[in-house]
Amino acid sequence: MLDSIDDLRFFAEVYASGSIRAAAEKLGISPAGGSKRLLGLEDRIGHRLFNRTTRRLSPTTYGEHFHPHVLTILEGVDAAQRVLANDADISGRLRITASATLARSYLSEVVSSYLNRYPKVSVELDLTDRMVDLIAEGVDLAIRYGALEDSTLIAQQITPCRRLVCASPAYWRDHGMPSSPAQLSAHTALIIGAQRRWVFARDDVQEAVRMRGRFAASMGEVVKQMALDGHGVALLADWHVAEDLRAGRLVEALADWSVEPPIGIFAVYPSRENVSPAVRSFIDHLKQQVSEKPLT
């Protein structure tokens, strides 16, 4: 049982800097005290975490495997400490951008409870499906769903999601339900944006299907309505169609296949430096709400 978060924090700083002295200076302790912490941590877990040379420390294989788990623990501890801090002291304006679909399905409830919890914070919510330039447009935080793209922005995953092949019961009745991805090519697709190439994976097999359709839209909400009306097959996020599936308004096909690439809901912001308390508190609040009330 690890008995000190400070030891884990020191390990993370040594991993980042490659130096006990640099890590000790950053945390305000002596190098000797830092060495004692590191040795104590290694003794408790029963593994050497760093290879020691006269010039630099380099992580062992175990240290490399240990590091991401330590970061997760520290992030959780920091989040808990922020929750325990006086919420009433957090103030200011928070500009958030998110898709209208996500706001209508889930985010509006989160914002409402956040405003109740943080009475000194004002929120401006810009609802759009376009990719907003956070820096150029002065936006503090974006809540996005989809595949995570390479970016200079910082992204924290709030929750993983799945995309599901859905159509109305009437559509499946009239056109037949596919038993393999390849059979989708005979169906009418309802396209979100330019997503005409649907990629599926199961075990070690991957299949790509070029879809044809009579309707495309930039908003998932509109595409879902077309699916509900029986106009074709749509690829929709699980959280977006959960209620419709439970009510039988939509029916999923190819449930034993996953859609590539993996997607999730992410909190995206411009930089790790100078992140405002309002941004941090909103991300923490969103994570808490998702853990207490999952989207699906």
XYZ file of N, CA and C in Angstrom, residues 4-143:
420
model
N 2.105 7.495 0.623
C 2.378 8.918 0.469
C 2.177 9.363 -0.968
N 1.216 10.271 -1.155
C 1.020 10.881 -2.472
C 2.227 11.728 -2.843
N 2.876 12.302 -1.833
C 4.058 13.127 -2.104
C 5.156 12.311 -2.770
N 5.294 11.040 -2.379
C 6.307 10.196 -3.016
C 5.986 9.978 -4.489
N 4.706 9.773 -4.783
C 4.300 9.606 -6.177
C 4.535 10.882 -6.965
N 4.252 12.016 -6.343
C 4.467 13.298 -7.032
C 5.943 13.508 -7.305
N 6.785 13.113 -6.352
C 8.221 13.249 -6.562
C 8.687 12.331 -7.688
N 8.189 11.097 -7.704
C 8.515 10.178 -8.800
C 8.165 10.802 -10.147
N 6.963 11.401 -10.260
C 6.532 11.984 -11.530
C 7.446 13.130 -11.947
N 7.891 13.936 -10.978
C 8.783 15.048 -11.304
C 10.166 14.549 -11.736
N 10.661 13.512 -11.076
C 11.948 12.930 -11.485
C 11.837 12.346 -12.883
N 10.731 11.671 -13.169
C 10.506 11.081 -14.495
C 10.533 12.176 -15.562
N 9.922 13.317 -15.260
C 9.834 14.400 -16.242
C 11.174 15.092 -16.446
N 11.944 15.261 -15.374
C 13.179 16.047 -15.463
C 14.421 15.186 -15.635
N 14.341 13.896 -15.235
C 15.522 13.045 -15.287
C 16.549 13.383 -14.231
N 16.127 14.119 -13.198
C 17.081 14.592 -12.194
C 16.408 14.673 -10.828
N 17.050 14.051 -9.820
C 16.534 14.169 -8.455
C 16.668 15.604 -7.970
N 17.793 16.238 -8.287
C 18.009 17.611 -7.828
C 16.958 18.565 -8.403
N 16.702 18.468 -9.717
C 15.713 19.353 -10.347
C 14.320 19.111 -9.771
N 13.973 17.841 -9.569
C 12.663 17.522 -9.007
C 12.544 18.045 -7.584
N 13.625 17.899 -6.810
C 13.602 18.374 -5.423
C 13.457 19.897 -5.368
N 14.170 20.598 -6.236
C 14.059 22.057 -6.259
C 12.647 22.497 -6.611
N 12.031 21.827 -7.561
C 10.680 22.203 -7.959
C 9.683 21.987 -6.834
N 9.881 20.931 -6.039
C 8.937 20.622 -4.967
C 9.355 21.212 -3.626
N 10.485 21.921 -3.621
C 10.885 22.614 -2.404
C 11.409 21.719 -1.303
N 12.102 20.638 -1.678
C 12.703 19.765 -0.680
C 14.183 19.602 -1.012
N 14.944 19.004 -0.100
C 16.369 18.803 -0.341
C 16.583 17.603 -1.264
N 17.678 17.597 -2.031
C 17.960 16.421 -2.867
C 18.082 15.144 -2.044
N 18.657 15.256 -0.838
C 18.774 14.078 0.019
C 17.398 13.561 0.426
N 16.515 14.498 0.753
C 15.145 14.097 1.097
C 14.429 13.474 -0.085
N 14.696 14.012 -1.274
C 14.090 13.454 -2.477
C 14.576 12.045 -2.749
N 15.887 11.830 -2.594
C 16.445 10.491 -2.799
C 15.837 9.494 -1.824
N 15.646 9.941 -0.574
C 15.055 9.070 0.434
C 13.622 8.690 0.048
N 12.872 9.663 -0.480
C 11.505 9.375 -0.922
C 11.496 8.344 -2.037
N 12.382 8.538 -3.013
C 12.402 7.639 -4.163
C 12.802 6.223 -3.750
N 13.816 6.122 -2.890
C 14.246 4.809 -2.422
C 13.147 4.129 -1.605
N 12.450 4.912 -0.797
C 11.357 4.360 -0.001
C 10.224 3.851 -0.876
N 9.930 4.611 -1.942
C 8.872 4.193 -2.872
C 9.263 2.894 -3.568
N 10.514 2.827 -4.043
C 10.979 1.607 -4.713
C 10.949 0.416 -3.758
N 11.301 0.663 -2.507
C 11.303 -0.419 -1.527
C 9.888 -0.937 -1.273
N 8.913 -0.019 -1.205
C 7.546 -0.435 -0.903
C 6.905 -1.206 -2.054
N 7.196 -0.804 -3.289
C 6.558 -1.488 -4.417
C 7.391 -2.683 -4.901
N 8.645 -2.764 -4.411
C 9.463 -3.920 -4.732
C 10.069 -3.907 -6.116
N 10.228 -2.737 -6.705
C 10.812 -2.631 -8.047
C 11.681 -1.389 -8.131
N 12.764 -1.493 -8.879
C 13.579 -0.314 -9.175
C 12.882 0.484 -10.268
N 12.730 1.787 -10.064
C 12.003 2.644 -11.007
C 12.925 3.382 -11.973
N 14.193 3.584 -11.569
C 15.130 4.315 -12.418
C 16.478 3.607 -12.453
N 17.113 3.680 -13.622
C 18.513 3.318 -13.738
C 19.327 4.550 -13.396
N 20.258 4.419 -12.475
C 21.016 5.564 -11.988
C 22.405 5.592 -12.612
N 22.771 6.740 -13.203
C 24.119 6.976 -13.703
C 24.619 8.258 -13.056
N 25.872 8.605 -13.301
C 26.427 9.821 -12.692
C 25.820 11.083 -13.283
N 25.275 10.998 -14.488
C 24.756 12.196 -15.145
C 23.238 12.315 -15.083
N 22.545 11.206 -15.220
C 21.097 11.299 -15.393
C 20.409 10.006 -14.959
N 19.197 10.139 -14.543
C 18.366 8.967 -14.259
C 17.543 8.641 -15.493
N 17.412 7.365 -15.790
C 16.533 6.936 -16.878
C 15.579 5.890 -16.327
N 14.310 5.947 -16.714
C 13.345 5.007 -16.149
C 13.601 3.576 -16.592
N 13.396 2.658 -15.678
C 13.421 1.247 -16.027
C 12.125 0.899 -16.761
N 12.066 -0.310 -17.276
C 10.829 -0.742 -17.933
C 9.655 -0.665 -16.971
N 9.883 -1.066 -15.720
C 8.802 -0.986 -14.734
C 8.434 0.477 -14.471
N 9.448 1.338 -14.418
C 9.169 2.762 -14.211
C 8.335 3.341 -15.333
N 8.602 2.920 -16.574
C 7.811 3.399 -17.706
C 6.369 2.926 -17.608
N 6.154 1.702 -17.168
C 4.794 1.185 -17.021
C 4.084 1.831 -15.834
N 4.846 2.148 -14.797
C 4.287 2.731 -13.580
C 3.848 4.178 -13.795
N 4.569 4.901 -14.646
C 4.380 6.346 -14.805
C 2.962 6.764 -15.181
N 2.330 6.195 -16.237
C 0.980 6.662 -16.583
C -0.039 6.425 -15.472
N 0.148 5.364 -14.700
C -0.777 5.096 -13.598
C -0.594 6.130 -12.486
N 0.645 6.526 -12.260
C 0.910 7.569 -11.261
C 0.265 8.882 -11.678
N 0.379 9.237 -12.963
C -0.242 10.477 -13.442
C -1.748 10.441 -13.250
N -2.356 9.287 -13.491
C -3.800 9.150 -13.288
C -4.169 9.358 -11.821
N -3.376 8.773 -10.921
C -3.629 8.937 -9.488
C -3.495 10.397 -9.080
N -2.433 11.046 -9.551
C -2.207 12.445 -9.173
C -3.288 13.354 -9.722
N -3.743 13.053 -10.938
C -4.835 13.858 -11.505
C -6.093 13.703 -10.654
N -6.346 12.476 -10.194
C -7.505 12.254 -9.341
C -7.381 12.959 -8.003
N -6.190 12.919 -7.425
C -5.969 13.602 -6.144
C -6.141 15.106 -6.300
N -5.562 15.653 -7.375
C -5.690 17.093 -7.607
C -7.142 17.493 -7.808
N -7.889 16.658 -8.529
C -9.300 16.950 -8.740
C -10.062 16.922 -7.421
N -9.737 15.936 -6.567
C -10.412 15.848 -5.268
C -10.102 17.062 -4.407
N -8.866 17.529 -4.460
C -8.494 18.703 -3.678
C -9.225 19.944 -4.168
N -9.411 20.036 -5.492
C -10.139 21.192 -6.012
C -11.606 21.141 -5.581
N -12.164 19.932 -5.537
C -13.558 19.799 -5.107
C -13.703 20.215 -3.654
N -12.697 19.861 -2.837
C -12.765 20.192 -1.420
C -12.498 21.668 -1.143
N -11.880 22.360 -2.099
C -11.651 23.796 -1.926
C -12.989 24.526 -1.927
N -12.947 25.753 -1.522
C -14.180 26.537 -1.418
C -14.688 26.892 -2.803
N -15.765 26.209 -3.240
C -16.324 26.438 -4.572
C -16.760 27.885 -4.752
N -17.192 28.499 -3.699
C -17.725 29.857 -3.805
C -16.662 30.866 -4.218
N -15.369 30.521 -4.062
C -14.303 31.450 -4.427
C -14.036 31.466 -5.925
N -14.541 30.488 -6.659
C -14.312 30.437 -8.104
C -15.291 31.377 -8.789
N -14.743 32.268 -9.612
C -15.580 33.270 -10.264
C -15.045 33.555 -11.659
N -15.789 34.374 -12.405
C -15.357 34.788 -13.732
C -16.304 34.326 -14.821
N -15.923 34.625 -16.049
C -16.721 34.235 -17.210
C -16.084 33.021 -17.872
N -16.911 32.080 -18.277
C -16.446 30.842 -18.915
C -17.131 30.706 -20.260
N -16.337 30.775 -21.323
C -16.871 30.625 -22.677
C -16.623 29.195 -23.150
N -17.715 28.492 -23.462
C -17.648 27.086 -23.852
C -18.292 26.924 -25.223
N -17.686 26.105 -26.056
C -18.304 25.739 -27.327
C -18.572 24.237 -27.329
N -19.708 23.858 -27.877
C -20.097 22.449 -27.935
C -21.104 22.282 -29.051
N -21.313 21.037 -29.464
C -22.318 20.786 -30.493
C -23.709 20.924 -29.900
N -24.643 21.396 -30.721
C -26.028 21.535 -30.275
C -26.608 20.173 -29.903
N -26.197 19.129 -30.624
C -26.692 17.785 -30.343
C -26.296 17.343 -28.941
N -25.030 17.547 -28.595
C -24.554 17.150 -27.273
C -25.193 18.004 -26.184
N -25.361 19.289 -26.453
C -25.983 20.173 -25.462
C -27.417 19.758 -25.182
N -28.149 19.451 -26.243
C -29.559 19.086 -26.088
C -29.695 17.729 -25.382
N -28.803 16.810 -25.694
C -28.912 15.466 -25.144
C -28.424 15.374 -23.704
N -27.421 16.185 -23.352
C -26.804 15.961 -22.055
C -26.221 17.222 -21.411
N -25.525 18.032 -22.190
C -24.693 19.083 -21.619
C -25.483 20.170 -20.906
N -26.710 20.438 -21.363
C -27.494 21.498 -20.732
C -27.733 21.195 -19.257
N -27.960 19.920 -18.919
C -28.149 19.543 -17.514
C -26.876 19.772 -16.716
N -25.734 19.485 -17.331
C -24.451 19.667 -16.649
C -24.203 21.150 -16.383
N -24.465 21.987 -17.379
C -24.268 23.426 -17.196
C -25.202 23.961 -16.109
N -26.428 23.490 -16.095
C -27.383 23.947 -15.089
C -26.908 23.620 -13.677
N -26.463 22.390 -13.461
C -25.983 22.015 -12.132
C -24.679 22.725 -11.790
N -23.860 23.017 -12.806
C -22.623 23.760 -12.567
C -22.931 25.179 -12.095
N -23.892 25.835 -12.726
C -24.267 27.188 -12.321
C -24.799 27.213 -10.890
N -25.519 26.184 -10.508
C -26.000 26.093 -9.124
C -24.843 25.946 -8.149
N -23.841 25.210 -8.558
C -22.711 24.923 -7.662
C -21.736 26.089 -7.576
N -21.582 26.828 -8.680
C -20.614 27.933 -8.730
C -21.355 29.229 -9.057
N -21.954 29.860 -8.077
C -22.815 31.021 -8.331
C -22.081 32.258 -8.835
N -20.750 32.303 -8.707
C -20.002 33.477 -9.149
C -19.440 33.322 -10.561
N -19.706 32.203 -11.204
C -19.233 31.983 -12.572
C -20.381 32.206 -13.542
N -20.107 32.959 -14.607
C -21.085 33.116 -15.691
C -20.613 32.293 -16.882
N -21.556 31.658 -17.570
C -21.239 30.752 -18.675
C -21.853 31.264 -19.958
N -21.045 31.307 -21.012
C -21.523 31.577 -22.369
C -21.332 30.296 -23.173
N -22.423 29.732 -23.651
C -22.379 28.449 -24.361
C -22.668 28.669 -25.838
N -21.646 28.455 -26.669
C -21.775 28.598 -28.121
C -22.026 27.222 -28.720
N -23.202 27.039 -29.304
C -23.584 25.737 -29.845
C -23.372 25.723 -31.354
N -22.440 24.895 -31.788
C -22.116 24.795 -33.206
C -21.426 23.473 -33.473
N -21.603 22.933 -34.665
C -20.919 21.707 -35.052
C -19.630 21.984 -35.828
N -19.305 23.252 -36.052
C -18.042 23.559 -36.733
C -16.892 23.495 -35.726
N -15.673 23.321 -36.225
C -14.492 23.246 -35.377
C -14.034 24.665 -35.056
N -14.333 25.116 -33.865
C -14.036 26.492 -33.458
C -12.545 26.629 -33.161
N -11.936 27.737 -33.616
C -10.554 28.067 -33.269
C -10.573 28.707 -31.881
N -10.218 27.943 -30.872
C -10.358 28.404 -29.496
C -9.544 29.670 -29.225
N -8.328 29.694 -29.715
C -7.453 30.836 -29.430
C -7.917 32.074 -30.180
N -8.183 31.941 -31.487
C -8.573 33.097 -32.293
C -9.905 33.680 -31.850
N -10.807 32.822 -31.373
C -12.144 33.288 -31.012
C -12.329 33.494 -29.511
N -11.246 33.368 -28.762
C -11.314 33.645 -27.340
C -12.209 32.704 -26.557
N -12.220 31.436 -26.930
C -13.048 30.436 -26.255
C -12.185 29.693 -25.237
N -12.717 29.506 -24.037
C -11.954 28.877 -22.964
C -11.916 27.359 -23.070
N -13.010 26.772 -23.548
C -13.148 25.325 -23.461
C -14.081 24.827 -24.549
N -13.706 23.718 -25.171
C -14.584 23.057 -26.144
C -14.912 21.663 -25.628
N -16.180 21.288 -25.735
C -16.597 19.922 -25.440
C -16.899 19.280 -26.787
